[in-house]
Short mmCIF file of N, CA and C in Angstrom, two decimals:
data_model
loop_
_atom_site.label_atom_id
_atom_site.label_comp_id
_atom_site.label_asym_id
_atom_site.label_seq_id
_atom_site.Cartn_x
_atom_site.Cartn_y
_atom_site.Cartn_z
N UNK G 1 4.91 -44.99 -32.18
CA UNK G 1 4.90 -43.59 -31.83
C UNK G 1 6.23 -43.59 -31.19
N UNK G 2 7.07 -42.14 -31.46
CA UNK G 2 8.37 -42.08 -31.00
C UNK G 2 8.73 -41.71 -29.48
N UNK G 3 7.63 -41.65 -28.58
CA UNK G 3 7.68 -41.57 -27.21
C UNK G 3 7.46 -42.64 -26.61
N UNK G 4 8.10 -43.03 -25.22
CA UNK G 4 8.03 -43.78 -24.47
C UNK G 4 6.55 -43.92 -23.81
N UNK G 5 5.49 -44.44 -24.17
CA UNK G 5 4.11 -44.12 -23.61
C UNK G 5 4.16 -44.33 -22.06
N UNK G 6 4.76 -45.37 -21.61
CA UNK G 6 4.71 -45.57 -20.13
C UNK G 6 5.08 -44.35 -19.33
N UNK G 7 5.95 -43.59 -19.91
CA UNK G 7 6.29 -42.44 -19.23
C UNK G 7 6.02 -41.01 -19.67
N UNK G 8 4.77 -41.08 -20.36
CA UNK G 8 4.41 -39.77 -20.93
C UNK G 8 3.95 -38.99 -19.75
N UNK G 9 3.03 -39.41 -18.85
CA UNK G 9 2.51 -38.77 -17.69
C UNK G 9 3.81 -38.20 -17.07
N UNK G 10 4.84 -38.94 -16.71
CA UNK G 10 6.09 -38.52 -15.99
C UNK G 10 6.61 -37.17 -16.79
N UNK G 11 6.71 -37.53 -18.15
CA UNK G 11 7.56 -36.40 -18.97
C UNK G 11 6.72 -35.18 -19.03
N UNK G 12 5.40 -35.18 -18.80
CA UNK G 12 4.72 -34.13 -19.04
C UNK G 12 4.95 -33.18 -17.72
N UNK G 13 4.60 -33.91 -16.50
CA UNK G 13 4.90 -33.16 -15.32
C UNK G 13 6.39 -32.91 -15.08
N UNK G 14 7.36 -33.55 -15.57
CA UNK G 14 8.55 -33.08 -15.55
C UNK G 14 8.91 -31.82 -16.44
N UNK G 15 8.22 -31.97 -17.47
CA UNK G 15 8.23 -30.55 -18.20
C UNK G 15 7.53 -29.44 -17.83
N UNK G 16 6.44 -29.45 -17.32
CA UNK G 16 6.04 -28.39 -16.39
C UNK G 16 6.91 -27.96 -15.35
N UNK G 17 7.35 -28.71 -14.47
CA UNK G 17 8.30 -28.30 -13.45
C UNK G 17 9.69 -27.62 -13.95
N UNK G 18 10.11 -28.03 -15.32
CA UNK G 18 11.22 -27.56 -15.68
C UNK G 18 10.74 -26.05 -16.22
N UNK G 19 9.67 -25.79 -16.51
CA UNK G 19 9.27 -24.52 -17.13
C UNK G 19 8.76 -23.48 -15.99
N UNK G 20 9.07 -24.01 -14.57
CA UNK G 20 8.60 -23.23 -13.73
C UNK G 20 7.43 -23.21 -12.83
N UNK G 21 6.82 -24.18 -13.11
CA UNK G 21 5.35 -24.63 -12.53
C UNK G 21 5.63 -25.39 -11.27
N UNK G 22 5.10 -25.12 -10.15
CA UNK G 22 4.93 -26.11 -8.94
C UNK G 22 3.68 -27.03 -9.02
N UNK G 23 4.40 -28.13 -9.14
CA UNK G 23 3.38 -29.40 -9.55
C UNK G 23 3.28 -30.43 -8.44
N UNK G 24 2.30 -30.74 -7.81
CA UNK G 24 2.03 -31.83 -6.34
C UNK G 24 0.91 -32.81 -7.13
N UNK G 25 1.28 -33.93 -6.83
CA UNK G 25 0.50 -35.06 -6.92
C UNK G 25 -0.57 -35.07 -5.99
N UNK G 26 -1.85 -34.79 -6.60
CA UNK G 26 -3.06 -34.79 -5.60
C UNK G 26 -3.55 -36.54 -5.42
N UNK G 27 -3.61 -37.17 -6.45
CA UNK G 27 -3.60 -38.73 -6.44
C UNK G 27 -3.36 -39.03 -7.94
N UNK G 28 -3.29 -40.67 -7.98
CA UNK G 28 -2.68 -41.12 -9.16
C UNK G 28 -3.55 -40.31 -10.45
N UNK G 29 -2.38 -39.87 -11.40
CA UNK G 29 -3.11 -39.34 -12.75
C UNK G 29 -3.70 -37.80 -12.44
N UNK G 30 -3.65 -37.34 -11.29
CA UNK G 30 -4.28 -35.85 -10.98
C UNK G 30 -3.18 -35.06 -10.52
N UNK G 31 -2.87 -34.09 -10.91
CA UNK G 31 -1.86 -33.22 -10.29
C UNK G 31 -2.67 -31.89 -10.19
N UNK G 32 -2.01 -31.20 -9.08
CA UNK G 32 -2.35 -29.67 -8.78
C UNK G 32 -1.45 -28.87 -8.89
N UNK G 33 -1.39 -27.81 -9.70
CA UNK G 33 -0.66 -26.74 -10.02
C UNK G 33 -0.58 -25.26 -9.16
N UNK G 34 0.13 -25.01 -8.23
CA UNK G 34 -0.17 -24.29 -7.24
C UNK G 34 0.64 -22.87 -7.31
N UNK G 35 1.83 -22.96 -8.39
CA UNK G 35 2.38 -21.71 -8.58
C UNK G 35 3.25 -21.85 -9.62
N UNK G 36 3.37 -20.63 -10.51
CA UNK G 36 4.11 -20.49 -11.78
C UNK G 36 5.33 -19.39 -11.46
N UNK G 37 6.45 -20.10 -11.33
CA UNK G 37 7.81 -19.09 -11.17
C UNK G 37 7.73 -18.40 -10.07
N UNK G 38 7.16 -18.95 -8.83
CA UNK G 38 6.98 -18.53 -7.49
C UNK G 38 6.11 -17.82 -7.28
N UNK G 39 5.03 -17.56 -8.22
CA UNK G 39 3.65 -16.93 -7.92
C UNK G 39 2.73 -17.52 -7.76
N UNK G 40 1.93 -17.60 -6.66
CA UNK G 40 0.98 -18.53 -6.26
C UNK G 40 -0.24 -18.73 -7.49
N UNK G 41 -1.09 -19.68 -7.86
CA UNK G 41 -1.94 -19.63 -8.76
C UNK G 41 -3.27 -20.05 -7.96
N UNK G 42 -4.14 -18.98 -7.81
CA UNK G 42 -5.11 -18.96 -6.78
C UNK G 42 -6.09 -20.14 -6.90
N UNK G 43 -6.39 -20.52 -8.39
CA UNK G 43 -7.38 -21.33 -8.86
C UNK G 43 -6.85 -22.88 -8.70
N UNK G 44 -5.69 -23.10 -8.37
CA UNK G 44 -4.94 -24.19 -8.31
C UNK G 44 -5.60 -25.32 -9.40
N UNK G 45 -5.15 -25.09 -10.61
CA UNK G 45 -5.77 -25.87 -11.81
C UNK G 45 -5.15 -27.41 -11.33
N UNK G 46 -6.37 -28.43 -11.86
CA UNK G 46 -5.91 -29.64 -11.79
C UNK G 46 -5.25 -30.04 -13.20
N UNK G 47 -4.48 -31.07 -13.30
CA UNK G 47 -3.78 -31.55 -14.47
C UNK G 47 -4.46 -33.01 -14.48
N UNK G 48 -4.92 -33.49 -15.63
CA UNK G 48 -5.64 -34.80 -15.32
C UNK G 48 -5.04 -35.39 -16.62
N UNK G 49 -3.98 -36.63 -16.21
CA UNK G 49 -3.13 -37.35 -17.09
C UNK G 49 -3.33 -38.89 -16.94
N UNK G 50 -4.58 -39.43 -16.83
CA UNK G 50 -4.76 -40.86 -16.77
C UNK G 50 -3.80 -41.47 -17.94
N UNK G 51 -2.88 -42.42 -17.48
CA UNK G 51 -1.94 -42.88 -18.54
C UNK G 51 -2.58 -43.62 -19.53
N UNK G 52 -3.78 -44.47 -19.48
CA UNK G 52 -4.26 -45.23 -20.66
C UNK G 52 -4.95 -44.13 -21.33
N UNK G 53 -5.62 -43.22 -20.87
CA UNK G 53 -6.16 -42.43 -21.97
C UNK G 53 -5.33 -41.38 -22.59
N UNK G 54 -4.06 -40.94 -21.89
CA UNK G 54 -2.97 -40.14 -22.32
C UNK G 54 -2.16 -40.90 -23.51
N UNK G 55 -2.05 -42.24 -23.40
CA UNK G 55 -1.23 -42.93 -24.28
C UNK G 55 -2.57 -43.14 -25.74
N UNK G 56 -3.23 -43.30 -25.31
CA UNK G 56 -4.67 -43.32 -26.55
C UNK G 56 -4.51 -42.10 -27.37
N UNK G 57 -4.62 -40.92 -26.38
CA UNK G 57 -4.60 -39.54 -27.23
C UNK G 57 -3.14 -39.32 -27.89
N UNK G 58 -2.30 -39.79 -27.32
CA UNK G 58 -0.84 -39.37 -28.15
C UNK G 58 -0.84 -40.39 -29.29
N UNK G 59 -1.36 -41.50 -29.32
CA UNK G 59 -1.40 -42.25 -30.44
C UNK G 59 -2.39 -41.87 -31.67
N UNK G 60 -3.27 -41.38 -31.12
CA UNK G 60 -4.27 -40.80 -32.17
C UNK G 60 -3.74 -39.49 -32.87
N UNK G 61 -3.23 -38.67 -31.89
CA UNK G 61 -2.38 -37.52 -32.55
C UNK G 61 -1.36 -37.96 -33.75
N UNK G 62 -0.52 -39.00 -33.33
CA UNK G 62 0.39 -39.55 -34.08
C UNK G 62 -0.18 -39.90 -35.38
N UNK G 63 -1.35 -40.73 -35.31
CA UNK G 63 -1.85 -41.26 -36.48
C UNK G 63 -2.51 -40.41 -37.61
N UNK G 64 -2.79 -38.95 -36.94
CA UNK G 64 -3.91 -38.27 -37.77
C UNK G 64 -2.97 -37.19 -38.42
N UNK G 65 -2.77 -37.55 -39.79
CA UNK G 65 -2.04 -36.49 -40.57
C UNK G 65 -2.38 -35.30 -40.45
N UNK G 66 -1.01 -34.23 -39.94
CA UNK G 66 -1.05 -32.93 -39.97
C UNK G 66 -1.56 -32.33 -38.70
N UNK G 67 -1.83 -33.27 -37.72
CA UNK G 67 -2.32 -33.09 -36.46
C UNK G 67 -1.48 -32.31 -35.66
N UNK G 68 0.04 -32.69 -35.75
CA UNK G 68 1.04 -32.11 -34.86
C UNK G 68 1.95 -31.15 -35.39
N UNK G 69 1.64 -30.77 -36.72
CA UNK G 69 2.54 -29.72 -37.32
C UNK G 69 3.97 -29.93 -37.35
N UNK G 70 4.55 -31.10 -37.35
CA UNK G 70 5.64 -31.47 -37.40
C UNK G 70 6.16 -31.71 -36.18
N UNK G 71 5.68 -31.49 -35.17
CA UNK G 71 6.22 -31.83 -33.73
C UNK G 71 5.88 -33.29 -33.34
N UNK G 72 6.39 -33.65 -32.41
CA UNK G 72 5.84 -35.27 -31.61
C UNK G 72 4.74 -34.81 -31.17
N UNK G 73 3.83 -35.98 -30.73
CA UNK G 73 2.73 -35.71 -30.08
C UNK G 73 2.70 -35.21 -28.95
N UNK G 74 3.97 -35.82 -27.94
CA UNK G 74 4.16 -35.28 -26.60
C UNK G 74 4.49 -33.95 -26.82
N UNK G 75 5.55 -33.48 -27.73
CA UNK G 75 5.84 -32.02 -27.54
C UNK G 75 4.54 -31.06 -27.98
N UNK G 76 3.63 -31.50 -28.43
CA UNK G 76 2.52 -30.67 -29.07
C UNK G 76 1.58 -30.64 -27.53
N UNK G 77 1.77 -31.79 -26.98
CA UNK G 77 0.70 -31.89 -25.61
C UNK G 77 1.50 -30.86 -24.76
N UNK G 78 2.56 -30.97 -24.54
CA UNK G 78 3.46 -29.87 -23.53
C UNK G 78 3.01 -28.47 -24.01
N UNK G 79 3.07 -28.31 -25.19
CA UNK G 79 2.85 -26.86 -25.52
C UNK G 79 1.37 -26.60 -25.23
N UNK G 80 0.42 -27.43 -25.24
CA UNK G 80 -1.02 -27.10 -24.96
C UNK G 80 -0.98 -27.09 -23.43
N UNK G 81 -0.37 -27.90 -22.72
CA UNK G 81 -0.52 -27.69 -21.18
C UNK G 81 0.24 -26.49 -20.72
N UNK G 82 1.23 -26.09 -21.41
CA UNK G 82 1.96 -24.74 -20.92
C UNK G 82 1.01 -23.66 -21.27
N UNK G 83 0.26 -23.57 -22.49
CA UNK G 83 -0.53 -22.59 -23.13
C UNK G 83 -1.84 -22.38 -21.96
N UNK G 84 -2.24 -23.39 -21.58
CA UNK G 84 -3.30 -23.48 -20.81
C UNK G 84 -3.15 -23.05 -19.33
N UNK G 85 -1.68 -23.21 -18.84
CA UNK G 85 -1.39 -22.87 -17.50
C UNK G 85 -0.89 -21.21 -17.32
N UNK G 86 -0.50 -20.89 -18.61
CA UNK G 86 -0.12 -19.49 -18.49
C UNK G 86 -1.01 -18.42 -19.26
N UNK G 87 -1.99 -18.78 -20.06
CA UNK G 87 -2.88 -17.83 -20.69
C UNK G 87 -3.96 -17.21 -19.55
N UNK G 88 -3.82 -15.69 -19.64
CA UNK G 88 -4.72 -15.51 -18.71
C UNK G 88 -5.33 -14.05 -19.03
N UNK G 89 -6.33 -13.46 -18.46
CA UNK G 89 -6.93 -12.28 -18.44
C UNK G 89 -6.73 -11.50 -17.38
N UNK G 90 -6.11 -10.02 -17.51
CA UNK G 90 -6.05 -9.18 -16.40
C UNK G 90 -4.77 -9.97 -15.65
N UNK G 91 -3.92 -10.54 -16.02
CA UNK G 91 -2.85 -11.18 -15.37
C UNK G 91 -3.26 -12.41 -14.45
N UNK G 92 -4.55 -12.98 -14.68
CA UNK G 92 -4.96 -13.97 -13.81
C UNK G 92 -5.19 -15.25 -14.83
N UNK G 93 -4.60 -16.18 -14.39
CA UNK G 93 -4.93 -17.61 -15.21
C UNK G 93 -6.20 -18.03 -14.83
N UNK G 94 -7.25 -18.38 -15.62
CA UNK G 94 -8.35 -18.70 -15.24
C UNK G 94 -8.82 -20.35 -15.31
N UNK G 95 -7.86 -21.10 -15.74
CA UNK G 95 -7.54 -22.50 -15.86
C UNK G 95 -8.14 -23.21 -14.70
N UNK G 96 -8.93 -24.08 -14.65
CA UNK G 96 -9.47 -24.74 -13.49
C UNK G 96 -8.98 -26.35 -13.70
N UNK G 97 -8.99 -26.65 -14.80
CA UNK G 97 -8.62 -28.19 -15.07
C UNK G 97 -8.42 -28.17 -16.54
N UNK G 98 -7.26 -29.23 -16.97
CA UNK G 98 -6.71 -29.23 -18.42
C UNK G 98 -6.27 -30.74 -18.26
N UNK G 99 -6.45 -31.58 -19.62
CA UNK G 99 -5.96 -33.02 -19.47
C UNK G 99 -6.63 -33.45 -20.58
N UNK G 100 -6.46 -35.07 -20.50
CA UNK G 100 -7.38 -35.79 -21.36
C UNK G 100 -8.38 -36.51 -20.52
N UNK G 101 -9.62 -36.71 -21.02
CA UNK G 101 -10.63 -37.57 -20.46
C UNK G 101 -11.37 -38.03 -21.76
N UNK G 102 -12.56 -39.12 -21.42
CA UNK G 102 -13.49 -39.54 -22.40
C UNK G 102 -14.45 -38.46 -22.45
N UNK G 103 -14.71 -37.90 -23.85
CA UNK G 103 -15.92 -37.41 -24.19
C UNK G 103 -17.29 -38.01 -24.17
N UNK G 104 -18.16 -37.25 -24.15
CA UNK G 104 -19.75 -37.96 -24.36
C UNK G 104 -19.71 -38.75 -25.36
N UNK G 105 -19.02 -38.94 -26.22
CA UNK G 105 -19.00 -40.11 -27.51
C UNK G 105 -18.31 -41.42 -27.34
N UNK G 106 -17.53 -41.32 -26.03
CA UNK G 106 -16.55 -42.32 -25.72
C UNK G 106 -15.06 -42.26 -26.35
N UNK G 107 -14.99 -41.15 -27.13
CA UNK G 107 -13.82 -40.90 -27.72
C UNK G 107 -12.85 -40.23 -26.56
N UNK G 108 -11.54 -40.44 -26.60
CA UNK G 108 -10.43 -39.61 -25.74
C UNK G 108 -10.51 -38.27 -26.32
N UNK G 109 -10.42 -37.26 -25.20
CA UNK G 109 -10.56 -35.77 -26.05
C UNK G 109 -9.61 -34.99 -25.07
N UNK G 110 -8.67 -33.89 -25.56
CA UNK G 110 -7.99 -32.98 -24.85
C UNK G 110 -9.35 -31.99 -24.22
N UNK G 111 -9.11 -31.52 -22.98
CA UNK G 111 -9.94 -30.58 -22.37
C UNK G 111 -9.44 -29.50 -21.68
N UNK G 112 -10.04 -28.45 -21.53
CA UNK G 112 -9.37 -27.39 -20.92
C UNK G 112 -10.53 -26.42 -20.32
N UNK G 113 -10.86 -26.47 -19.08
CA UNK G 113 -11.92 -25.92 -18.07
C UNK G 113 -11.27 -24.43 -17.68
N UNK G 114 -12.32 -23.58 -18.00
CA UNK G 114 -11.65 -22.19 -17.52
C UNK G 114 -13.00 -21.58 -16.49
N UNK G 115 -12.56 -20.54 -15.81
CA UNK G 115 -13.76 -19.87 -15.35
C UNK G 115 -14.07 -18.78 -16.32
N UNK G 116 -15.17 -18.37 -16.41
CA UNK G 116 -15.45 -17.25 -17.31
C UNK G 116 -14.72 -15.83 -16.98
N UNK G 117 -14.33 -15.20 -17.94
CA UNK G 117 -13.80 -13.78 -17.71
C UNK G 117 -14.70 -12.81 -17.25
N UNK G 118 -14.25 -12.04 -16.51
CA UNK G 118 -15.08 -10.95 -15.99
C UNK G 118 -15.54 -9.95 -17.30
N UNK G 119 -16.71 -9.36 -17.12
CA UNK G 119 -17.47 -8.51 -18.28
C UNK G 119 -16.30 -7.17 -18.25
N UNK G 120 -16.13 -6.58 -19.58
CA UNK G 120 -15.20 -5.51 -19.64
C UNK G 120 -15.66 -4.26 -18.96
N UNK G 121 -15.08 -3.61 -18.49
CA UNK G 121 -15.62 -2.30 -17.77
C UNK G 121 -16.11 -1.39 -19.09
N UNK G 122 -17.09 -0.74 -18.22
CA UNK G 122 -17.98 0.03 -19.11
C UNK G 122 -17.51 1.53 -18.86
N UNK G 123 -16.54 1.62 -19.89
CA UNK G 123 -15.84 3.16 -19.89
C UNK G 123 -16.61 4.42 -20.17
N UNK G 124 -18.00 4.10 -20.81
CA UNK G 124 -18.96 5.25 -21.32
C UNK G 124 -19.86 5.53 -20.24
N UNK G 125 -19.98 4.63 -19.02
CA UNK G 125 -21.02 5.11 -18.07
C UNK G 125 -20.38 6.14 -16.99
N UNK G 126 -21.10 7.34 -16.69
CA UNK G 126 -20.63 8.13 -15.73
C UNK G 126 -20.91 7.65 -14.40
N UNK G 127 -19.81 7.83 -13.41
CA UNK G 127 -20.01 7.48 -11.97
C UNK G 127 -21.32 7.96 -11.51
N UNK G 128 -21.98 7.31 -10.34
CA UNK G 128 -23.26 7.54 -9.90
C UNK G 128 -22.91 8.92 -9.19
N UNK G 129 -21.91 9.26 -8.69
CA UNK G 129 -22.01 10.24 -7.71
C UNK G 129 -21.57 11.72 -8.30
N UNK G 130 -21.70 11.66 -9.64
CA UNK G 130 -21.58 12.87 -10.57
C UNK G 130 -22.73 13.50 -10.50
N UNK G 131 -22.99 14.82 -10.72
CA UNK G 131 -24.19 15.61 -10.54
C UNK G 131 -24.05 16.75 -11.93
N UNK G 132 -24.96 16.83 -12.62
CA UNK G 132 -24.94 17.90 -13.79
C UNK G 132 -25.52 18.87 -13.31
N UNK G 133 -24.87 20.29 -13.52
CA UNK G 133 -25.56 21.68 -13.18
C UNK G 133 -25.40 22.31 -14.39
N UNK G 134 -26.61 23.13 -14.57
CA UNK G 134 -26.46 24.12 -15.83
C UNK G 134 -26.00 25.38 -15.35
N UNK G 135 -26.05 25.81 -14.21
CA UNK G 135 -25.70 27.12 -13.58
C UNK G 135 -24.05 27.20 -13.38
N UNK G 136 -23.53 28.38 -13.65
CA UNK G 136 -22.35 28.34 -13.34
C UNK G 136 -21.68 28.50 -11.91
N UNK G 137 -20.71 27.73 -11.46
CA UNK G 137 -20.35 27.96 -10.03
C UNK G 137 -20.02 29.39 -9.78
N UNK G 138 -20.43 29.96 -8.32
CA UNK G 138 -19.92 30.99 -8.02
C UNK G 138 -18.82 31.15 -7.13
#
């Protein structure tokens, strides 16, 4: 692997901070993102980067042909993190947690947990306070 695996967690947090995220360590391997470019993030997403799982995940990406599209595994992971923390609907990011974990089958996996998006507005429905009258107003 072309990246120092012992520092991949630190490198990812440093990358997020350089991109304008306020990232605080909640406890080892878990970080809370409180703001992006000075704007508070109300959901305060958690970034989970347990070093052994992160190393395993990066190694798998490196060994999988075509998985990184010419990027390093760490660069691709940086991109995925930034996407998860900046993607939003109606200007609000709905990410609650992102990172690596053990999946149901025991394999390491990338995950991205989000709150559901609100339903779209129904522009075809008339407001309740309107009244239809067939007579001409006087």
